[in-house]
PDB file of C-alpha atoms and ligand atoms in Angstrom:
ATOM      1  CA  UNK A  58      95.183 111.698  95.914  1.00 96.00           C
ATOM      2  CA  UNK A  59      97.829 109.151  96.773  1.00 98.00           C
ATOM      3  CA  UNK A  60      97.907 108.242 100.494  1.00 98.00           C
ATOM      4  CA  UNK A  61     100.983 106.022 101.482  1.00 98.00           C
ATOM      5  CA  UNK A  62      99.959 103.949 104.494  1.00 98.00           C
ATOM      6  CA  UNK A  63     103.464 103.130 106.536  1.00 98.00           C
ATOM      7  CA  UNK A  64     103.167  99.873 108.207  1.00 98.00           C
ATOM      8  CA  UNK A  65     100.135  98.952 105.892  1.00 98.00           C
ATOM      9  CA  UNK A  66     100.535  95.342 106.749  1.00 98.00           C
ATOM     10  CA  UNK A  67      99.484  95.934 110.417  1.00 98.00           C
ATOM     11  CA  UNK A  68      96.515  95.908 112.374  1.00 98.00           C
ATOM     12  CA  UNK A  69      95.264  99.565 111.753  1.00 98.00           C
ATOM     13  CA  UNK A  70      97.117  99.805 108.465  1.00 98.00           C
ATOM     14  CA  UNK A  71      94.810  96.928 107.402  1.00 98.00           C
ATOM     15  CA  UNK A  72      91.926  98.649 108.046  1.00 98.00           C
ATOM     16  CA  UNK A  73      92.887 101.556 106.454  1.00 98.00           C
ATOM     17  CA  UNK A  74      93.776 100.156 103.426  1.00 98.00           C
ATOM     18  CA  UNK A  75      90.827  98.254 103.189  1.00 97.00           C
ATOM     19  CA  UNK A  76      88.451 101.255 103.930  1.00 97.00           C
ATOM     20  CA  UNK A  77      90.241 103.967 101.745  1.00 97.00           C
ATOM     21  CA  UNK A  78      90.873 101.346  98.988  1.00 96.00           C
ATOM     22  CA  UNK A  79      87.011 100.275  98.874  1.00 95.00           C
ATOM     23  CA  UNK A  80      85.357 103.482  99.903  1.00 95.00           C
ATOM     24  CA  UNK A  81      87.213 106.087  97.699  1.00 96.00           C
ATOM     25  CA  UNK A  82      88.928 106.573  94.384  1.00 95.00           C
ATOM     26  CA  UNK A  83      92.336 107.375  95.822  1.00 97.00           C
ATOM     27  CA  UNK A  84      95.362 105.602  95.088  1.00 97.00           C
ATOM     28  CA  UNK A  85      96.845 103.842  98.178  1.00 98.00           C
ATOM     29  CA  UNK A  86     100.110 102.645  98.594  1.00 98.00           C
ATOM     30  CA  UNK A  87     100.559 100.022 101.419  1.00 98.00           C
ATOM     31  CA  UNK A  88     104.152 100.554 103.060  1.00 98.00           C
ATOM     32  CA  UNK A  89     106.159  97.712 104.690  1.00 98.00           C
ATOM     33  CA  UNK A  90     110.134  97.264 105.762  1.00 98.00           C
ATOM     34  CA  UNK A  91     109.769  94.289 103.080  1.00 98.00           C
ATOM     35  CA  UNK A  92     108.447  95.513  99.668  1.00 98.00           C
ATOM     36  CA  UNK A  93     107.576  91.551  98.989  1.00 98.00           C
ATOM     37  CA  UNK A  94     105.333  91.394 101.945  1.00 98.00           C
ATOM     38  CA  UNK A  95     103.688  94.979 101.185  1.00 98.00           C
ATOM     39  CA  UNK A  96     103.076  93.934  97.459  1.00 98.00           C
ATOM     40  CA  UNK A  97     101.472  90.198  98.975  1.00 98.00           C
ATOM     41  CA  UNK A  98      99.235  91.923 101.384  1.00 98.00           C
ATOM     42  CA  UNK A  99      98.246  94.646  98.882  1.00 98.00           C
ATOM     43  CA  UNK A 100      96.951  92.050  96.583  1.00 97.00           C
ATOM     44  CA  UNK A 101      95.387  90.217  98.877  1.00 97.00           C
ATOM     45  CA  UNK A 102      93.444  93.499 100.569  1.00 97.00           C
ATOM     46  CA  UNK A 103      92.616  94.138  96.792  1.00 95.00           C
ATOM     47  CA  UNK A 104      91.033  91.145  96.364  1.00 94.00           C
ATOM     48  CA  UNK A 105      89.017  91.508  99.661  1.00 91.00           C
ATOM     49  CA  UNK A 106      87.742  94.607  98.594  1.00 93.00           C
ATOM     50  CA  UNK A 107      87.058  93.399  94.807  1.00 88.00           C
ATOM     51  CA  UNK A 108      84.573  90.729  96.689  1.00 83.00           C
ATOM     52  CA  UNK A 109      82.738  93.568  98.775  1.00 85.00           C
ATOM     53  CA  UNK A 110      82.495  96.475  96.420  1.00 72.00           C
ATOM     54  CA  UNK A 111      78.931  97.228  95.090  1.00 73.00           C
ATOM     55  CA  UNK A 112      78.033  99.603  92.403  1.00 71.00           C
ATOM     56  CA  UNK A 113      78.207 102.789  94.752  1.00 72.00           C
ATOM     57  CA  UNK A 114      81.602 102.343  95.655  1.00 76.00           C
ATOM     58  CA  UNK A 115      84.511 103.756  92.928  1.00 75.00           C
ATOM     59  CA  UNK A 116      86.647 101.753  91.415  1.00 72.00           C
ATOM     60  CA  UNK A 117      88.850 104.056  89.928  1.00 79.00           C
ATOM     61  CA  UNK A 118      91.788 103.896  92.853  1.00 87.00           C
ATOM     62  CA  UNK A 119      94.516 101.564  93.045  1.00 93.00           C
ATOM     63  CA  UNK A 120      96.027  99.499  96.104  1.00 97.00           C
ATOM     64  CA  UNK A 121      99.824  98.905  95.768  1.00 98.00           C
ATOM     65  CA  UNK A 122     102.335  97.559  97.935  1.00 98.00           C
ATOM     66  CA  UNK A 123     106.167  98.784  98.266  1.00 98.00           C
ATOM     67  CA  UNK A 124     109.078  99.657 100.751  1.00 98.00           C
ATOM     68  CA  UNK A 125     107.922 102.180 102.846  1.00 98.00           C
ATOM     69  CA  UNK A 126     110.683 104.604 101.268  1.00 98.00           C
ATOM     70  CA  UNK A 127     109.249 103.886  98.256  1.00 98.00           C
ATOM     71  CA  UNK A 128     105.699 104.541  99.335  1.00 98.00           C
ATOM     72  CA  UNK A 129     106.171 107.973 100.245  1.00 98.00           C
ATOM     73  CA  UNK A 130     107.846 109.053  96.755  1.00 94.00           C
ATOM     74  CA  UNK A 131     105.050 110.744  95.108  1.00 95.00           C
ATOM     75  CA  UNK A 132     102.602 111.023  97.950  1.00 98.00           C
ATOM     76  CA  UNK A 133     100.062 113.722  99.017  1.00 98.00           C
ATOM     77  CA  UNK A 134      99.185 112.271 102.496  1.00 98.00           C
ATOM     78  CA  UNK A 135     101.882 109.762 104.407  1.00 98.00           C
ATOM     79  CA  UNK A 136     100.119 108.004 107.501  1.00 99.00           C
ATOM     80  CA  UNK A 137     102.283 106.866 109.884  1.00 99.00           C
ATOM     81  CA  UNK A 138     100.737 103.242 111.165  1.00 98.00           C
ATOM     82  CA  UNK A 139     103.901 101.641 112.640  1.00 98.00           C
ATOM     83  CA  UNK A 140     104.131 101.268 116.525  1.00 98.00           C
ATOM     84  CA  UNK A 141     105.074 103.890 118.596  1.00 98.00           C
ATOM     85  CA  UNK A 142     108.632 103.049 119.401  1.00 97.00           C
ATOM     86  CA  UNK A 143     110.090 102.908 115.768  1.00 98.00           C
ATOM     87  CA  UNK A 144     107.831 105.714 114.519  1.00 98.00           C
ATOM     88  CA  UNK A 145     109.574 108.860 115.317  1.00 98.00           C
ATOM     89  CA  UNK A 146     112.957 107.549 113.549  1.00 98.00           C
ATOM     90  CA  UNK A 147     110.972 106.119 110.563  1.00 98.00           C
ATOM     91  CA  UNK A 148     109.554 109.636 109.866  1.00 98.00           C
ATOM     92  CA  UNK A 149     113.015 111.265 110.313  1.00 98.00           C
ATOM     93  CA  UNK A 150     114.523 108.502 108.187  1.00 98.00           C
ATOM     94  CA  UNK A 151     112.073 109.013 105.146  1.00 98.00           C
ATOM     95  CA  UNK A 152     111.406 112.796 105.828  1.00 98.00           C
ATOM     96  CA  UNK A 153     113.983 113.673 103.083  1.00 98.00           C
ATOM     97  CA  UNK A 154     112.229 111.391 100.727  1.00 98.00           C
ATOM     98  CA  UNK A 155     108.551 113.254 101.026  1.00 98.00           C
ATOM     99  CA  UNK A 156     107.357 115.307  98.385  1.00 98.00           C
ATOM    100  CA  UNK A 157     107.423 119.129  99.582  1.00 97.00           C
ATOM    101  CA  UNK A 158     103.426 119.354 100.032  1.00 97.00           C
ATOM    102  CA  UNK A 159     103.031 116.135 101.762  1.00 98.00           C
ATOM    103  CA  UNK A 160     101.077 116.129 104.907  1.00 98.00           C
ATOM    104  CA  UNK A 161     102.126 113.570 107.556  1.00 99.00           C
ATOM    105  CA  UNK A 162      99.098 111.678 109.575  1.00 99.00           C
ATOM    106  CA  UNK A 163     100.052 110.358 112.897  1.00 99.00           C
ATOM    107  CA  UNK A 164      97.989 107.825 113.943  1.00 98.00           C
ATOM    108  CA  UNK A 165     100.200 106.328 116.814  1.00 98.00           C
ATOM    109  CA  UNK A 166      99.625 106.355 120.429  1.00 98.00           C
ATOM    110  CA  UNK A 167     101.828 105.110 123.532  1.00 97.00           C
ATOM    111  CA  UNK A 168      99.591 102.532 125.761  1.00 96.00           C
ATOM    112  CA  UNK A 169     100.741 100.787 129.125  1.00 94.00           C
ATOM    113  CA  UNK A 170      98.344  97.956 129.103  1.00 91.00           C
ATOM    114  CA  UNK A 171      97.368  96.989 132.597  1.00 86.00           C
ATOM    115  CA  UNK A 172      94.753  94.750 134.599  1.00 86.00           C
ATOM    116  CA  UNK A 173      93.082  97.749 136.083  1.00 84.00           C
ATOM    117  CA  UNK A 174      92.779  99.511 132.800  1.00 82.00           C
ATOM    118  CA  UNK A 175      95.053 101.213 129.812  1.00 93.00           C
ATOM    119  CA  UNK A 176      97.003 104.193 130.731  1.00 94.00           C
ATOM    120  CA  UNK A 177      98.405 106.819 128.324  1.00 96.00           C
ATOM    121  CA  UNK A 178     102.257 106.339 127.813  1.00 96.00           C
ATOM    122  CA  UNK A 179     103.469 109.939 127.243  1.00 96.00           C
ATOM    123  CA  UNK A 180     106.486 110.642 125.127  1.00 98.00           C
ATOM    124  CA  UNK A 181     108.821 113.250 126.014  1.00 97.00           C
ATOM    125  CA  UNK A 182     107.721 115.542 123.139  1.00 98.00           C
ATOM    126  CA  UNK A 183     104.214 115.501 124.912  1.00 98.00           C
ATOM    127  CA  UNK A 184     102.482 113.596 122.059  1.00 98.00           C
ATOM    128  CA  UNK A 185     103.610 111.373 119.337  1.00 98.00           C
ATOM    129  CA  UNK A 186     102.109 113.584 116.969  1.00 98.00           C
ATOM    130  CA  UNK A 187     104.516 116.104 118.194  1.00 98.00           C
ATOM    131  CA  UNK A 188     107.589 113.705 118.372  1.00 98.00           C
ATOM    132  CA  UNK A 189     106.831 112.844 114.743  1.00 98.00           C
ATOM    133  CA  UNK A 190     106.500 116.803 113.942  1.00 98.00           C
ATOM    134  CA  UNK A 191     109.905 117.251 115.089  1.00 98.00           C
ATOM    135  CA  UNK A 192     110.916 114.604 113.005  1.00 98.00           C
ATOM    136  CA  UNK A 193     109.545 116.196 109.974  1.00 98.00           C
ATOM    137  CA  UNK A 194     109.950 119.773 110.350  1.00 98.00           C
ATOM    138  CA  UNK A 195     109.585 120.806 106.757  1.00 98.00           C
ATOM    139  CA  UNK A 196     106.127 119.191 106.517  1.00 98.00           C
ATOM    140  CA  UNK A 197     102.783 119.717 108.240  1.00 98.00           C
ATOM    141  CA  UNK A 198     101.822 117.019 110.588  1.00 98.00           C
ATOM    142  CA  UNK A 199      98.532 116.284 111.964  1.00 98.00           C
ATOM    143  CA  UNK A 200      96.889 113.561 113.955  1.00 98.00           C
ATOM    144  CA  UNK A 201      94.030 111.513 113.417  1.00 99.00           C
ATOM    145  CA  UNK A 202      92.877 108.004 113.729  1.00 98.00           C
ATOM    146  CA  UNK A 203      94.546 107.558 117.268  1.00 98.00           C
ATOM    147  CA  UNK A 204      90.799 106.987 118.721  1.00 97.00           C
ATOM    148  CA  UNK A 205      89.391 104.701 115.746  1.00 98.00           C
ATOM    149  CA  UNK A 206      89.517 100.926 116.552  1.00 98.00           C
ATOM    150  CA  UNK A 207      90.976  99.109 113.647  1.00 98.00           C
ATOM    151  CA  UNK A 208      88.841  96.091 113.486  1.00 97.00           C
ATOM    152  CA  UNK A 209      85.464  98.013 112.470  1.00 97.00           C
ATOM    153  CA  UNK A 210      87.384  99.489 109.331  1.00 97.00           C
ATOM    154  CA  UNK A 211      88.489  96.490 108.366  1.00 97.00           C
ATOM    155  CA  UNK A 212      84.943  94.903 108.431  1.00 96.00           C
ATOM    156  CA  UNK A 213      83.756  95.943 104.976  1.00 95.00           C
ATOM    157  CA  UNK A 214      80.647  94.334 105.390  1.00 94.00           C
ATOM    158  CA  UNK A 215      79.431  97.049 107.930  1.00 95.00           C
ATOM    159  CA  UNK A 216      79.515 100.603 107.880  1.00 95.00           C
ATOM    160  CA  UNK A 217      81.347 102.279 110.754  1.00 97.00           C
ATOM    161  CA  UNK A 218      80.135 105.137 113.032  1.00 97.00           C
ATOM    162  CA  UNK A 219      82.801 107.060 114.149  1.00 98.00           C
ATOM    163  CA  UNK A 220      83.706 110.943 114.585  1.00 98.00           C
ATOM    164  CA  UNK A 221      87.751 111.175 113.563  1.00 98.00           C
ATOM    165  CA  UNK A 222      88.891 113.970 115.785  1.00 98.00           C
ATOM    166  CA  UNK A 223      91.906 115.331 113.390  1.00 98.00           C
ATOM    167  CA  UNK A 224      94.379 118.052 114.955  1.00 98.00           C
ATOM    168  CA  UNK A 225      96.948 120.170 113.619  1.00 98.00           C
ATOM    169  CA  UNK A 226      98.509 123.594 113.006  1.00 98.00           C
ATOM    170  CA  UNK A 227      98.289 123.861 109.191  1.00 98.00           C
ATOM    171  CA  UNK A 228      94.514 124.531 108.328  1.00 98.00           C
ATOM    172  CA  UNK A 229      95.017 123.446 104.845  1.00 98.00           C
ATOM    173  CA  UNK A 230      96.702 119.897 105.921  1.00 98.00           C
ATOM    174  CA  UNK A 231      93.460 119.454 108.318  1.00 98.00           C
ATOM    175  CA  UNK A 232      91.283 119.911 105.655  1.00 98.00           C
ATOM    176  CA  UNK A 233      93.122 117.489 103.173  1.00 98.00           C
ATOM    177  CA  UNK A 234      93.029 114.902 106.117  1.00 98.00           C
ATOM    178  CA  UNK A 235      89.685 115.694 107.153  1.00 98.00           C
ATOM    179  CA  UNK A 236      88.647 115.345 103.642  1.00 98.00           C
ATOM    180  CA  UNK A 237      90.312 111.635 103.321  1.00 98.00           C
ATOM    181  CA  UNK A 238      88.319 110.773 106.356  1.00 98.00           C
ATOM    182  CA  UNK A 239      85.087 112.125 104.884  1.00 98.00           C
ATOM    183  CA  UNK A 240      85.058 110.021 101.686  1.00 97.00           C
ATOM    184  CA  UNK A 241      85.070 107.019 103.783  1.00 97.00           C
ATOM    185  CA  UNK A 242      81.581 105.493 104.313  1.00 95.00           C
ATOM    186  CA  UNK A 243      80.743 106.132 108.115  1.00 97.00           C
ATOM    187  CA  UNK A 244      83.866 108.382 109.204  1.00 98.00           C
ATOM    188  CA  UNK A 245      83.469 111.914 109.744  1.00 98.00           C
ATOM    189  CA  UNK A 246      86.578 113.894 110.032  1.00 98.00           C
ATOM    190  CA  UNK A 247      86.389 116.502 112.924  1.00 98.00           C
ATOM    191  CA  UNK A 248      88.736 119.745 113.272  1.00 98.00           C
ATOM    192  CA  UNK A 249      89.682 119.590 116.684  1.00 98.00           C
ATOM    193  CA  UNK A 250      92.285 122.123 117.662  1.00 98.00           C
ATOM    194  CA  UNK A 251      96.221 122.734 117.049  1.00 98.00           C
ATOM    195  CA  UNK A 252      98.675 119.615 117.052  1.00 98.00           C
ATOM    196  CA  UNK A 253      98.868 120.626 120.898  1.00 98.00           C
ATOM    197  CA  UNK A 254      95.720 119.046 121.181  1.00 98.00           C
ATOM    198  CA  UNK A 255      97.316 115.717 120.141  1.00 98.00           C
ATOM    199  CA  UNK A 256      97.642 114.842 123.611  1.00 98.00           C
ATOM    200  CA  UNK A 257      94.369 115.007 124.414  1.00 98.00           C
ATOM    201  CA  UNK A 258      92.952 112.730 121.602  1.00 98.00           C
ATOM    202  CA  UNK A 259      96.108 110.030 122.509  1.00 98.00           C
ATOM    203  CA  UNK A 260      94.849 109.835 126.100  1.00 97.00           C
ATOM    204  CA  UNK A 261      91.314 108.863 124.470  1.00 98.00           C
ATOM    205  CA  UNK A 262      92.630 105.460 122.692  1.00 97.00           C
ATOM    206  CA  UNK A 263      93.479 103.744 126.391  1.00 97.00           C
ATOM    207  CA  UNK A 264      90.492 105.117 127.756  1.00 96.00           C
ATOM    208  CA  UNK A 265      88.043 103.493 124.778  1.00 97.00           C
ATOM    209  CA  UNK A 266      89.916 100.144 125.358  1.00 96.00           C
ATOM    210  CA  UNK A 267      89.508 100.024 128.714  1.00 95.00           C
ATOM    211  CA  UNK A 268      85.673 100.815 128.257  1.00 95.00           C
ATOM    212  CA  UNK A 269      85.432  98.498 125.719  1.00 96.00           C
ATOM    213  CA  UNK A 270      87.076  95.368 127.875  1.00 94.00           C
ATOM    214  CA  UNK A 271      85.052  96.415 130.923  1.00 93.00           C
ATOM    215  CA  UNK A 272      81.693  96.624 129.220  1.00 96.00           C
ATOM    216  CA  UNK A 273      82.508  93.503 126.770  1.00 96.00           C
ATOM    217  CA  UNK A 274      81.760  95.954 124.054  1.00 96.00           C
ATOM    218  CA  UNK A 275      83.999  95.778 120.258  1.00 94.00           C
ATOM    219  CA  UNK A 276      84.974  98.678 118.687  1.00 96.00           C
ATOM    220  CA  UNK A 277      84.318 101.228 121.021  1.00 97.00           C
ATOM    221  CA  UNK A 278      84.631 104.485 119.472  1.00 98.00           C
ATOM    222  CA  UNK A 279      83.849 108.654 119.353  1.00 97.00           C
ATOM    223  CA  UNK A 280      80.839 110.059 117.882  1.00 98.00           C
ATOM    224  CA  UNK A 281      80.561 113.881 119.089  1.00 97.00           C
ATOM    225  CA  UNK A 282      76.564 114.651 119.581  1.00 96.00           C
TER     226      UNK A 282
HETATM  227  N1  NAP B 281      95.174  98.950 116.173  1.00 71.92           N
HETATM  228  C1  NAP B 281      94.527  99.852 116.511  1.00 71.92           C
HETATM  229  O1  NAP B 281      93.332  99.572 116.633  1.00 71.92           O
HETATM  230  C2  NAP B 281      94.917 100.971 116.492  1.00 71.92           C
HETATM  231  C3  NAP B 281      93.866 102.092 116.655  1.00 71.92           C
HETATM  232  C4  NAP B 281      94.575 103.641 116.651  1.00 71.92           C
HETATM  233  C5  NAP B 281      95.957 103.930 116.309  1.00 71.92           C
HETATM  234  N2  NAP B 281      96.405 102.811 116.469  1.00 71.92           N
HETATM  235  C6  NAP B 281      98.093 103.099 116.220  1.00 71.92           C
HETATM  236  O2  NAP B 281      98.561 102.766 115.258  1.00 71.92           O
HETATM  237  C7  NAP B 281      99.879 102.326 114.919  1.00 71.92           C
HETATM  238  C8  NAP B 281      99.950 100.910 114.426  1.00 71.92           C
HETATM  239  O3  NAP B 281      99.108 100.492 114.999  1.00 71.92           O
HETATM  240  P1  NAP B 281      98.999  98.460 114.752  1.00 71.92           P
HETATM  241  O4  NAP B 281      98.024  97.727 116.150  1.00 71.92           O
HETATM  242  O5  NAP B 281      98.552  98.306 113.215  1.00 71.92           O
HETATM  243  O6  NAP B 281     100.527  97.838 115.241  1.00 71.92           O
HETATM  244  P2  NAP B 281     100.929  96.787 114.725  1.00 71.92           P
HETATM  245  O7  NAP B 281     100.210  95.718 113.700  1.00 71.92           O
HETATM  246  O8  NAP B 281     101.771  95.900 115.597  1.00 71.92           O
HETATM  247  O9  NAP B 281     102.386  97.296 113.517  1.00 71.92           O
HETATM  248  C9  NAP B 281     101.896  97.987 112.361  1.00 71.92           C
HETATM  249  C10 NAP B 281     103.204  97.479 111.248  1.00 71.92           C
HETATM  250  O10 NAP B 281     104.186  98.099 111.604  1.00 71.92           O
HETATM  251  C11 NAP B 281     105.400  98.027 110.910  1.00 71.92           C
HETATM  252  N3  NAP B 281     106.467  97.497 112.111  1.00 71.92           N
HETATM  253  C12 NAP B 281     106.584  97.086 113.268  1.00 71.92           C
HETATM  254  N4  NAP B 281     107.269  97.671 113.981  1.00 71.92           N
HETATM  255  C13 NAP B 281     108.247  98.031 113.362  1.00 71.92           C
HETATM  256  C14 NAP B 281     109.469  98.814 113.493  1.00 71.92           C
HETATM  257  N5  NAP B 281     110.325  98.397 114.201  1.00 71.92           N
HETATM  258  N6  NAP B 281     109.939  99.689 112.426  1.00 71.92           N
HETATM  259  C15 NAP B 281     109.227  99.697 111.214  1.00 71.92           C
HETATM  260  N7  NAP B 281     107.912  99.075 110.870  1.00 71.92           N
HETATM  261  C16 NAP B 281     107.526  98.263 111.871  1.00 71.92           C
HETATM  262  C17 NAP B 281     104.899  96.351 110.636  1.00 71.92           C
HETATM  263  O11 NAP B 281     104.895  96.386 109.210  1.00 71.92           O
HETATM  264  P3  NAP B 281     106.302  95.519 108.486  1.00 71.92           P
HETATM  265  O12 NAP B 281     106.714  94.613 109.225  1.00 71.92           O
HETATM  266  O13 NAP B 281     105.389  94.990 107.129  1.00 71.92           O
HETATM  267  O14 NAP B 281     107.187  96.712 108.159  1.00 71.92           O
HETATM  268  C18 NAP B 281     103.698  96.091 111.130  1.00 71.92           C
HETATM  269  O15 NAP B 281     102.840  95.265 110.452  1.00 71.92           O
HETATM  270  C19 NAP B 281     100.472 102.169 116.519  1.00 71.92           C
HETATM  271  O16 NAP B 281     100.972 103.471 116.690  1.00 71.92           O
HETATM  272  C20 NAP B 281      99.032 102.396 117.283  1.00 71.92           C
HETATM  273  O17 NAP B 281      99.173 103.405 118.409  1.00 71.92           O
HETATM  274  C21 NAP B 281      96.313 101.613 116.295  1.00 71.92           C
END
């Protein structure tokens, strides 16, 4: 598959590019507002992967950098990994460029940082996944990775241990994204309901951050037992 990661230069984007690039044979296109920045980041991430990839890891995928608009051209999956404020408008602008069968993945969460713990910032659409679905009405949109911390994804010398809830209205799209997640060492895609359930999943992110800070643990995430 060809996977475009919009905002691939950022914190979560870096983790996703490194993890997908190292553990899977998919072609990863790192998207950015700046094509040169994307190419530099893609080269640096590919170099980092080459240093850690062992014999068990596939070496037939590629990592390239492009502008966000160029990255979505032939994508099977487009992962939106930019901050909440610009995310719906970015998807709206790119929607006409998406291949007809591309699945859009929202990782986006609105968080109000507070001294007494962090709170979910609910957008008018009910969730960011719903806001992104409204911006790409002709494509299936799923929510995933909202409750996965970026740090452990990027730490290639360790295997993460997270379940990743995947929510969406298209069973085929949920399957495609769950399969992509399952291809990564230590990650398991878990179908978790319709797109309406994205509100629930997005709420988990500030909770996990608050727990991490209060218990002095990094990389707090989800495992369903
Ligand atoms: N960080 C985490 O642990 C984590 C975990 C789960 C979910 N998420 C979600 O993932 C998304 C990205 O989080 P992050 O921490 O990776 O954010 P980030 O590092 O602040 O930003 C990611 C990238 O977004 C691009 N960007 C910034 N402002 C933009 C704008 N106005 N328009 C278009 N692109 C813009 C930038 O890339 P260029 O400058 O190269 O274009 C930046 O590198 C957020 O919605 C967050 O809720 C994050």
